[in-house]
Short mmCIF file of N, CA and C in Angstrom, two decimals:
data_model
loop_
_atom_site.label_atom_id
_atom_site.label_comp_id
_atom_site.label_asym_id
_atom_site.label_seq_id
_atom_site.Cartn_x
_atom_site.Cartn_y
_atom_site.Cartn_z
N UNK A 7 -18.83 6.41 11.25
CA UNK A 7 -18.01 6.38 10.05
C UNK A 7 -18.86 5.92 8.88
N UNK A 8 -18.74 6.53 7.70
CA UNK A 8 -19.38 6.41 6.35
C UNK A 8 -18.93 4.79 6.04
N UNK A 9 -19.45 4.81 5.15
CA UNK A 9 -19.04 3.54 4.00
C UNK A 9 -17.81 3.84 3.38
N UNK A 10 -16.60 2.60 3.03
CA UNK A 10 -15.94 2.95 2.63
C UNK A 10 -15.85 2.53 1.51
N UNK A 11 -15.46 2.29 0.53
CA UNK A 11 -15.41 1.79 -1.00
C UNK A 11 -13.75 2.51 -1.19
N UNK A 12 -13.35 1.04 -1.88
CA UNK A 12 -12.09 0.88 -2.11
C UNK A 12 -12.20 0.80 -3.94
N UNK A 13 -11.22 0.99 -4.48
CA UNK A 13 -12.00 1.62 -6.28
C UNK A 13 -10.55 1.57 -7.06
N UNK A 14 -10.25 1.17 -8.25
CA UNK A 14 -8.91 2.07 -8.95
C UNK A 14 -8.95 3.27 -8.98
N UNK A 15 -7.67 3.54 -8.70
CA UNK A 15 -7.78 5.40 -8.66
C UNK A 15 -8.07 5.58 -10.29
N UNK A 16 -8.45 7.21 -10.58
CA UNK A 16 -8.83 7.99 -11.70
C UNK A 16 -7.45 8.90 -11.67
N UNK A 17 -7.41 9.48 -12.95
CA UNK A 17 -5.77 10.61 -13.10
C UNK A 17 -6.77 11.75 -11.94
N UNK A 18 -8.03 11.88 -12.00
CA UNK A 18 -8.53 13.45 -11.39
C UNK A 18 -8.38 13.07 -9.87
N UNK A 19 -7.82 11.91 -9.01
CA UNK A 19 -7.71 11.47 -7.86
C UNK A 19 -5.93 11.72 -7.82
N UNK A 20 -5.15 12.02 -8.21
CA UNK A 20 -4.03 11.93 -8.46
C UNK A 20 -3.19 13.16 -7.20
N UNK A 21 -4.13 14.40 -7.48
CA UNK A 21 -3.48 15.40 -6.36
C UNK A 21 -3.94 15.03 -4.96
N UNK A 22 -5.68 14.24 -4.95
CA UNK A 22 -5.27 14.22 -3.52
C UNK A 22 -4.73 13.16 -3.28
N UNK A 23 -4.36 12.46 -3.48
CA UNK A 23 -3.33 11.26 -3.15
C UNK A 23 -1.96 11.82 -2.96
N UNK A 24 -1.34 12.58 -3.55
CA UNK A 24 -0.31 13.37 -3.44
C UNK A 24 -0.25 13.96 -2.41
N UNK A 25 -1.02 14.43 -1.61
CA UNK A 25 -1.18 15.11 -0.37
C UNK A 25 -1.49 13.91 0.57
N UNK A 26 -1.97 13.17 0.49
CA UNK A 26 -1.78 12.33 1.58
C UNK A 26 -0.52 11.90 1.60
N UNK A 27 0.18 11.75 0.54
CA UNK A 27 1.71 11.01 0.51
C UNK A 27 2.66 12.06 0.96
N UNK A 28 1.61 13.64 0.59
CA UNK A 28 3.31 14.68 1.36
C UNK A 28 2.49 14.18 3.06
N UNK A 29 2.15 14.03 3.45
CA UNK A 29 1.21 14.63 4.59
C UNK A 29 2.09 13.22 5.78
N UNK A 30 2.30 11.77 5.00
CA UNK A 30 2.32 10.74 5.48
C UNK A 30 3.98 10.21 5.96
N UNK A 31 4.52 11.20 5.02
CA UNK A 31 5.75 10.58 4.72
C UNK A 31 6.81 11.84 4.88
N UNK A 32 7.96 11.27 5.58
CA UNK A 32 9.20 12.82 5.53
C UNK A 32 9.77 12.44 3.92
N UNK A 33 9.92 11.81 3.05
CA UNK A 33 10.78 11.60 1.97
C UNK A 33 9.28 11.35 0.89
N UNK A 34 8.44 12.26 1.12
CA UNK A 34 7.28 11.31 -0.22
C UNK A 34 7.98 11.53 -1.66
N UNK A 35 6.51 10.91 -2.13
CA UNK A 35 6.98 10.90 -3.82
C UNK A 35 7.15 12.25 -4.60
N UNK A 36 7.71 12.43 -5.19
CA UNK A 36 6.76 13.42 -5.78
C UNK A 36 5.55 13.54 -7.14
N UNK A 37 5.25 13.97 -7.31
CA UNK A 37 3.50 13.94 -7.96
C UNK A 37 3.94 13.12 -9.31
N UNK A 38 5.13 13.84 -9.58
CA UNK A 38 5.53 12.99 -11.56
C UNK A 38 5.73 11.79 -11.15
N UNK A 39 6.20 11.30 -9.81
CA UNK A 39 6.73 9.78 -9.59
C UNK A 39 5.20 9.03 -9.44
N UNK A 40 4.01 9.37 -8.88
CA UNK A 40 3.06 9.22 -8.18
C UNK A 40 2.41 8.78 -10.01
N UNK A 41 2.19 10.09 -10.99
CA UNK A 41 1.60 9.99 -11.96
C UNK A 41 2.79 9.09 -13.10
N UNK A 42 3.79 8.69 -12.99
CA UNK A 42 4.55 7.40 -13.28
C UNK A 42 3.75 5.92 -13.19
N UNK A 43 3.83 5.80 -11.82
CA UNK A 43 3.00 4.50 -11.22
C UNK A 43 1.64 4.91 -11.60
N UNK A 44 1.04 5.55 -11.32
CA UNK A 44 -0.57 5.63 -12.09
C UNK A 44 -0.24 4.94 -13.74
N UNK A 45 0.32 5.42 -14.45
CA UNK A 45 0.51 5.43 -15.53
C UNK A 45 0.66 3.75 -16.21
N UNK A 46 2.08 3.09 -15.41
CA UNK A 46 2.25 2.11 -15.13
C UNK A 46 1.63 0.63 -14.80
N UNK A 47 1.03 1.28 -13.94
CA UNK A 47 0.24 0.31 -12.98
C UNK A 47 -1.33 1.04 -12.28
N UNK A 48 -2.00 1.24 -13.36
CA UNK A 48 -3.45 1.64 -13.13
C UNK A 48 -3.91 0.50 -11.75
N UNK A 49 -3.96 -0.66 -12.55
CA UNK A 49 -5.30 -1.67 -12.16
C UNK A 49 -4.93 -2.07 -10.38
N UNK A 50 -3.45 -1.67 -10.11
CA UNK A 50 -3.17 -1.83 -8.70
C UNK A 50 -2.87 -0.77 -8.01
N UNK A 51 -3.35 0.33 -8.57
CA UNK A 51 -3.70 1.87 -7.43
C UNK A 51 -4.66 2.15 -7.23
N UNK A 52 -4.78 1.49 -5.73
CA UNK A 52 -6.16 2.01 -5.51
C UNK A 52 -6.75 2.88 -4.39
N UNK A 53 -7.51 3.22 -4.57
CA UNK A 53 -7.82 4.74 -3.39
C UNK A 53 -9.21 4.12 -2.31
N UNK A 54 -9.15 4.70 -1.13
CA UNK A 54 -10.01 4.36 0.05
C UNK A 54 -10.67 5.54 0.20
N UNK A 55 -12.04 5.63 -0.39
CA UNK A 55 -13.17 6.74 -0.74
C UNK A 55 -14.43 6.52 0.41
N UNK A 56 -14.72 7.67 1.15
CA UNK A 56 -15.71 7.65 1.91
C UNK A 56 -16.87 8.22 1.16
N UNK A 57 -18.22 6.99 1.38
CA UNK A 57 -19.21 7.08 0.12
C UNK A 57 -20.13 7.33 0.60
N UNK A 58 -20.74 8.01 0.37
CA UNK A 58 -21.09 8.64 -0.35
C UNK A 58 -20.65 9.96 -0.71
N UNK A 59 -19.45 10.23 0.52
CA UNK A 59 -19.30 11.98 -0.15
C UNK A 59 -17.69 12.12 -0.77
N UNK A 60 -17.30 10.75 -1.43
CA UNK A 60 -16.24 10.98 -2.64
C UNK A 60 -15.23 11.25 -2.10
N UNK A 61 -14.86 11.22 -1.07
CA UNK A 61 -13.77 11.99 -0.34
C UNK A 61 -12.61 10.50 -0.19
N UNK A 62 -11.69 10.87 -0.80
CA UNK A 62 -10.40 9.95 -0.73
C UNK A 62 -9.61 10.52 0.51
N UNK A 63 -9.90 9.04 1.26
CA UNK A 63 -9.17 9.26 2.65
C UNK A 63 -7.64 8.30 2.69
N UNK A 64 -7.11 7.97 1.60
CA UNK A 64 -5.67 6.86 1.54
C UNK A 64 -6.14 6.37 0.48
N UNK A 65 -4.98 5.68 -0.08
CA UNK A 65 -4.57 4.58 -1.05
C UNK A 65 -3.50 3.24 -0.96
N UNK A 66 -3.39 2.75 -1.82
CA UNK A 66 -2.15 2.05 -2.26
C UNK A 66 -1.93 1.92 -3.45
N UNK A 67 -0.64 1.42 -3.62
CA UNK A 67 0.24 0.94 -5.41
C UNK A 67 0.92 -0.03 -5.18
N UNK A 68 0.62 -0.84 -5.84
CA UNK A 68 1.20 -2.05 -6.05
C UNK A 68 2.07 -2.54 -7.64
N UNK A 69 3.13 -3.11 -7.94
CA UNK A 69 3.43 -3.36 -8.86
C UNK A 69 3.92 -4.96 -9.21
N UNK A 70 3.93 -5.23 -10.47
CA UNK A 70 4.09 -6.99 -10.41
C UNK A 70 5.68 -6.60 -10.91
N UNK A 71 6.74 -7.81 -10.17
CA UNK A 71 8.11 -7.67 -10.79
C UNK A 71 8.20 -9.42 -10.74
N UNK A 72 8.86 -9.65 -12.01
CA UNK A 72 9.29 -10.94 -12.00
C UNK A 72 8.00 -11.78 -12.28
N UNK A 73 7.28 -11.72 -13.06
CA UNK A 73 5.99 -12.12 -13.01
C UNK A 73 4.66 -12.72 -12.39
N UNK A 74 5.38 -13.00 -11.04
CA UNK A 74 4.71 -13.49 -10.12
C UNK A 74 4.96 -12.87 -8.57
N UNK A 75 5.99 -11.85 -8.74
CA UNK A 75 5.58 -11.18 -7.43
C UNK A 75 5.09 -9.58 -7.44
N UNK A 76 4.34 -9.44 -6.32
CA UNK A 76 3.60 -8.48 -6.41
C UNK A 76 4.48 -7.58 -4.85
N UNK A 77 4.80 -6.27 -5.87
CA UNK A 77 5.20 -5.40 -4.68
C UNK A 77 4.38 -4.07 -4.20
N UNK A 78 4.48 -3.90 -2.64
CA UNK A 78 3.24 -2.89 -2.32
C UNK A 78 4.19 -1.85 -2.55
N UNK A 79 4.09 -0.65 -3.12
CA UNK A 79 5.15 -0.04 -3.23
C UNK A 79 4.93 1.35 -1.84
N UNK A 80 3.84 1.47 -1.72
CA UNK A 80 2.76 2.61 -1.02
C UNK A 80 1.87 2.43 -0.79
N UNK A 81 1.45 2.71 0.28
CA UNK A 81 0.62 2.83 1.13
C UNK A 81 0.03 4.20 2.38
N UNK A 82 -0.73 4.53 2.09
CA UNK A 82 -0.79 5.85 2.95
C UNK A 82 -2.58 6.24 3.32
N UNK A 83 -3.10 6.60 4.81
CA UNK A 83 -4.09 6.91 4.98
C UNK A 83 -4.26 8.34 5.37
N UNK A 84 -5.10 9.20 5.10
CA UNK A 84 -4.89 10.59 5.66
C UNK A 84 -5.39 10.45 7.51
N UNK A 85 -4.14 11.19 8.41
CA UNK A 85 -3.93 10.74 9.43
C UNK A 85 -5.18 10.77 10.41
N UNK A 86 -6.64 11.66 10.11
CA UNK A 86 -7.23 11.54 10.38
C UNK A 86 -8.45 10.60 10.87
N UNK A 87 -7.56 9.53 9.62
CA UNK A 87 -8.35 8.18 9.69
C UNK A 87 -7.90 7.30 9.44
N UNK A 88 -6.62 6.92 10.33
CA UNK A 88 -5.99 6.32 10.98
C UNK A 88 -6.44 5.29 11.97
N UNK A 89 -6.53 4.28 11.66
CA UNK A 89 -6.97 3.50 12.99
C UNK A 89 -8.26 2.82 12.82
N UNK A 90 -9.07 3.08 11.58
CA UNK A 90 -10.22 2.54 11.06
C UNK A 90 -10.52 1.35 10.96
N UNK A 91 -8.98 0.89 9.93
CA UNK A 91 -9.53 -0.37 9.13
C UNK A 91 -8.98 0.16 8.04
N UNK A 92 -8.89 1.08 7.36
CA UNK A 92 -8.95 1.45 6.20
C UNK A 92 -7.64 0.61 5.70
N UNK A 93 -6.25 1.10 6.21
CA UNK A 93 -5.61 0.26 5.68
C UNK A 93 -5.71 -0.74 5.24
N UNK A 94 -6.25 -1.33 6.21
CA UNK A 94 -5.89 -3.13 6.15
C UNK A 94 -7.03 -3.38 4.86
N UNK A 95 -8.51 -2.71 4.57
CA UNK A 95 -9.27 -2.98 3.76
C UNK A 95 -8.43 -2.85 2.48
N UNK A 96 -7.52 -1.81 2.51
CA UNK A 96 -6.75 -1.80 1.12
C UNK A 96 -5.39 -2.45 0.90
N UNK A 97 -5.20 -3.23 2.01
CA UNK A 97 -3.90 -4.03 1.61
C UNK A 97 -4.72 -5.59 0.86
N UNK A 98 -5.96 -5.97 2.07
CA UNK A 98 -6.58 -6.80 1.01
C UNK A 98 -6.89 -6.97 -0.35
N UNK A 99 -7.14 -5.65 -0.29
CA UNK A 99 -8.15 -5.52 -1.57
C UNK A 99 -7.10 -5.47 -2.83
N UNK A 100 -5.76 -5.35 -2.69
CA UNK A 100 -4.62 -5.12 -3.46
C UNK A 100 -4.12 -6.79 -3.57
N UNK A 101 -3.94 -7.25 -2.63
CA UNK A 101 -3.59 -8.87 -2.20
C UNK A 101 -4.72 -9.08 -2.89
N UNK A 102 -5.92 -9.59 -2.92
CA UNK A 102 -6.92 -9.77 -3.86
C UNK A 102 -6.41 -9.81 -5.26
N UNK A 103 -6.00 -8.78 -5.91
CA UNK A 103 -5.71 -8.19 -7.43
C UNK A 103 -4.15 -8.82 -7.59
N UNK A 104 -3.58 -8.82 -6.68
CA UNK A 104 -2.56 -9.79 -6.42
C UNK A 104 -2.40 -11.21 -7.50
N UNK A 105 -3.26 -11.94 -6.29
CA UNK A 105 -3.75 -13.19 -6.40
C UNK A 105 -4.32 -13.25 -7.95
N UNK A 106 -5.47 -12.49 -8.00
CA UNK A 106 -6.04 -12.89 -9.11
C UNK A 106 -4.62 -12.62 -10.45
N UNK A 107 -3.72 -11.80 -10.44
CA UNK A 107 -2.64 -11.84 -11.37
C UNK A 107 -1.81 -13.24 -11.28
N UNK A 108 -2.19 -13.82 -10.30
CA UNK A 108 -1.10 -14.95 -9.99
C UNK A 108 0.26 -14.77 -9.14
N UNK A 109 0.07 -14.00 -8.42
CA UNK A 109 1.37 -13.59 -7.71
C UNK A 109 1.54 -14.65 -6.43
N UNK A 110 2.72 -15.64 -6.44
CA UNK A 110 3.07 -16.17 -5.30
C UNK A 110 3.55 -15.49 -3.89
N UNK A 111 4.32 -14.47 -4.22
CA UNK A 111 5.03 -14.12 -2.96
C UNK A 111 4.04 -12.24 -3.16
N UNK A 112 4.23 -11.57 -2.08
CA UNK A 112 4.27 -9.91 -2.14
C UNK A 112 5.49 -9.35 -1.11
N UNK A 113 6.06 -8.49 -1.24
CA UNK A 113 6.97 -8.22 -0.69
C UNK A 113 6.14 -6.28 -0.61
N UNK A 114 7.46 -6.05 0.70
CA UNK A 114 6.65 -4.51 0.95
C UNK A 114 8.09 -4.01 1.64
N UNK A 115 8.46 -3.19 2.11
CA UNK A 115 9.47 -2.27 2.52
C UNK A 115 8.58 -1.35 3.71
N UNK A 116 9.16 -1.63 4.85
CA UNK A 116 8.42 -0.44 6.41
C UNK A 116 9.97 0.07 7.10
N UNK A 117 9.62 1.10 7.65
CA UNK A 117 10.70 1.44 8.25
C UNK A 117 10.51 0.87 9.57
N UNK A 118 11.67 0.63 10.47
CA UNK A 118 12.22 -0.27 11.77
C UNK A 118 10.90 1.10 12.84
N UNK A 119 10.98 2.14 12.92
CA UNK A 119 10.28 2.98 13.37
C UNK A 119 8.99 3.40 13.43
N UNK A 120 8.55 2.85 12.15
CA UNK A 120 6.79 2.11 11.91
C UNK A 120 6.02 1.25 12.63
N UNK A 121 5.57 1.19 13.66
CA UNK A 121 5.48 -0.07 14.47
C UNK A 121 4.05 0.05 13.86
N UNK A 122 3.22 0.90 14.00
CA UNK A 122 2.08 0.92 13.57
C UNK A 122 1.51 0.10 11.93
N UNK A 123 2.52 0.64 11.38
CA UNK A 123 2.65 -0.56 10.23
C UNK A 123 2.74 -1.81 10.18
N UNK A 124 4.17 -2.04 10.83
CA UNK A 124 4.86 -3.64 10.95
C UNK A 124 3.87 -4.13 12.11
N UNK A 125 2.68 -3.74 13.19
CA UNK A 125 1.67 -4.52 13.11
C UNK A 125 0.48 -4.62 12.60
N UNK A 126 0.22 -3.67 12.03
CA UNK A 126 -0.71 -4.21 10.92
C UNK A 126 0.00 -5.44 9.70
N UNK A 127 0.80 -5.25 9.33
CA UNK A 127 1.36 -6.59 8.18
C UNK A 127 1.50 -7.64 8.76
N UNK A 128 2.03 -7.37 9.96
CA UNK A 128 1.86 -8.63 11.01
C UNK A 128 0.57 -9.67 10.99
N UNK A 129 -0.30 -8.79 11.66
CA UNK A 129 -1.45 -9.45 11.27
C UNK A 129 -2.71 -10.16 10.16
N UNK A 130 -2.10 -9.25 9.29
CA UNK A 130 -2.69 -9.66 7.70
C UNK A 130 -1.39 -11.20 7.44
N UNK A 131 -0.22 -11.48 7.87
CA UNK A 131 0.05 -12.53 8.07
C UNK A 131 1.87 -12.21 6.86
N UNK A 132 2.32 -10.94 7.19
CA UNK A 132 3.45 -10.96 6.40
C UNK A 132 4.33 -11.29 7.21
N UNK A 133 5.78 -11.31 6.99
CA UNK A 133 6.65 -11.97 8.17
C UNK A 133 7.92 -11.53 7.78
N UNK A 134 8.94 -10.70 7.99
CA UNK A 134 10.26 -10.11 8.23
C UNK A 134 10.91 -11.16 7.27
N UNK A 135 11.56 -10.25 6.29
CA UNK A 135 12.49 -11.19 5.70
C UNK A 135 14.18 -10.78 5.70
N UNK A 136 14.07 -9.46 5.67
CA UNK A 136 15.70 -8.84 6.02
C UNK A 136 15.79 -7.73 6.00
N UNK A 137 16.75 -6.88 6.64
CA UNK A 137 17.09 -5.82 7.50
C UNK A 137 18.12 -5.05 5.93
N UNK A 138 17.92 -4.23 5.24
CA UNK A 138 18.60 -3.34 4.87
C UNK A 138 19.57 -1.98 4.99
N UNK A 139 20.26 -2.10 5.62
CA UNK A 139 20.88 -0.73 6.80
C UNK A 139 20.82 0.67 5.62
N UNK A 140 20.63 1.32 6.25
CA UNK A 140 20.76 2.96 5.46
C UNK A 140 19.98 3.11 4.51
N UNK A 141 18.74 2.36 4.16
CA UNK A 141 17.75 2.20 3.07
C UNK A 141 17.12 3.89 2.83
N UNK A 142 17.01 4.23 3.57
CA UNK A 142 16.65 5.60 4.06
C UNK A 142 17.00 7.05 3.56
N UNK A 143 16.47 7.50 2.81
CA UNK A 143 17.20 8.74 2.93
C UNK A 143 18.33 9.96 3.93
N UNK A 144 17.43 9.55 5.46
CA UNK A 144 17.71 10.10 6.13
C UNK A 144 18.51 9.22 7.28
N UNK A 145 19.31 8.18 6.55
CA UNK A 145 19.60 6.81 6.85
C UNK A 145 19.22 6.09 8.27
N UNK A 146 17.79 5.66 8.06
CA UNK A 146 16.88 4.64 8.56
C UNK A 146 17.29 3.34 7.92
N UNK A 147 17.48 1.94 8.67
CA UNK A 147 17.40 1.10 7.59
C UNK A 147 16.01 0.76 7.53
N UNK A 148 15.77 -0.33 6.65
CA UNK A 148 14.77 -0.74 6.35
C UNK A 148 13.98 -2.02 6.81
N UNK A 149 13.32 -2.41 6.89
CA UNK A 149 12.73 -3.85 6.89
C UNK A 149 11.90 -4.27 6.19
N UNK A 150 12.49 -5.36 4.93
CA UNK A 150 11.90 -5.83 3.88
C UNK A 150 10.72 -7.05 4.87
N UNK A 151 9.43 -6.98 4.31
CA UNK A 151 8.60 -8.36 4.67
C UNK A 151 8.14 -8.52 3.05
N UNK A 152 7.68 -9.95 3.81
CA UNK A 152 7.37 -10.86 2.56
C UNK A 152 5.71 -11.71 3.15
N UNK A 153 5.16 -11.89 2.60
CA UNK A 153 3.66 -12.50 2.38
C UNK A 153 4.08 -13.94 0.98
N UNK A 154 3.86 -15.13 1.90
CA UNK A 154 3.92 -16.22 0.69
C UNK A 154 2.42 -16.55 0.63
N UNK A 155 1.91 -16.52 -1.21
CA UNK A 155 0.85 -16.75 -1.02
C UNK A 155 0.05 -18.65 -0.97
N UNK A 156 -0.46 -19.23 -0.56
CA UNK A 156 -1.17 -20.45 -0.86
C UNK A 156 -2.39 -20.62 -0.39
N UNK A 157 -2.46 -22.21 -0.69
CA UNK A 157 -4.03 -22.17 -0.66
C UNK A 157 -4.57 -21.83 0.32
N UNK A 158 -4.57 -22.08 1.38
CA UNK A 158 -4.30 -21.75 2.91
C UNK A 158 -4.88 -20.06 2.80
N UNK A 159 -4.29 -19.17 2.52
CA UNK A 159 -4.19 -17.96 2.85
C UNK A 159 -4.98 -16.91 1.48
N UNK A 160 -5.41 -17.94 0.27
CA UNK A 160 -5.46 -17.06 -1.13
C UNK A 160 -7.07 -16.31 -0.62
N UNK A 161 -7.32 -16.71 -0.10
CA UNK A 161 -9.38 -16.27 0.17
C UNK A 161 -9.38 -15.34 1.55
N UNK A 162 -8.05 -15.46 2.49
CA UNK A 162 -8.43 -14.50 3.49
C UNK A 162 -8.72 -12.84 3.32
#
């Protein structure tokens, strides 16, 4: 496996991110919602680029609500490279940009059917905060987690 470099996305990164999000998801965004949050929230979308050959393999978006919390809104790796690391390099690297905004808490939204997810957050150290029924389009509920940040945890 290449090097990976984690980066703010660019608007010319915008379609393939879009395709990882149709590719990842039965309900994705669609591209105007995608180029919304770009728009929005540049400095916390960021893309997981294999480097040297430029190739965006996933991202995330993050947004600040309430001035001190930081929400992951998305998250997505192209399924091929799955299982890397990649994620988790970009949930840090977002928690990072987090922190440095001052964000105490992050909150994130996984579906009950994600296990692959809800253990990865697991382990980066998030923890179940409540069950939303029918959150879903296709009425899945949901499971809100939460990440409290302190001193303890601000450098992992």
């Amino acid at each position: 496996m290449r090097w990976i470099k984690i980066r703010e996305i660019r608007e010319e990164d915008l379609e393939t991110v879009h395709k990882i999000e149709r590719n990842s998801f039965r309900y994705p965004y669609p591209y105007s919602y995608l180029h919304f949050l770009f728009t929005l929230s540049r400095k916390l979308f960021l893309v997981a680029e294999i480097y040297p050959l430029q190739k965006i393999v996933g991202y995330i978006v993050g947004v600040i609500q309430y001035k001190n919390v930081g929400h992951i809104y998305s998250i997505a790796v192209d399924e091929r490279y799955r299982g890397r690391g990649i994620g988790k390099k970009l949930i840090k690297k977002l928690l990072g940009k987090f922190i440095e905004k001052k964000c105490k808490t992050i909150r994130l939204e996984v579906r009950p059917s994600n296990i692959a997810a809800q253990n990865l957050y697991d382990k980066i150290g998030f923890r179940k905060n409540y069950l939303v029924k029918k959150y879903y389009p296709d009425g899945e509920d949901c499971c809100t987690e939460i990440l409290e940040i302190d001193e303890e945890n601000e450098c992992d």
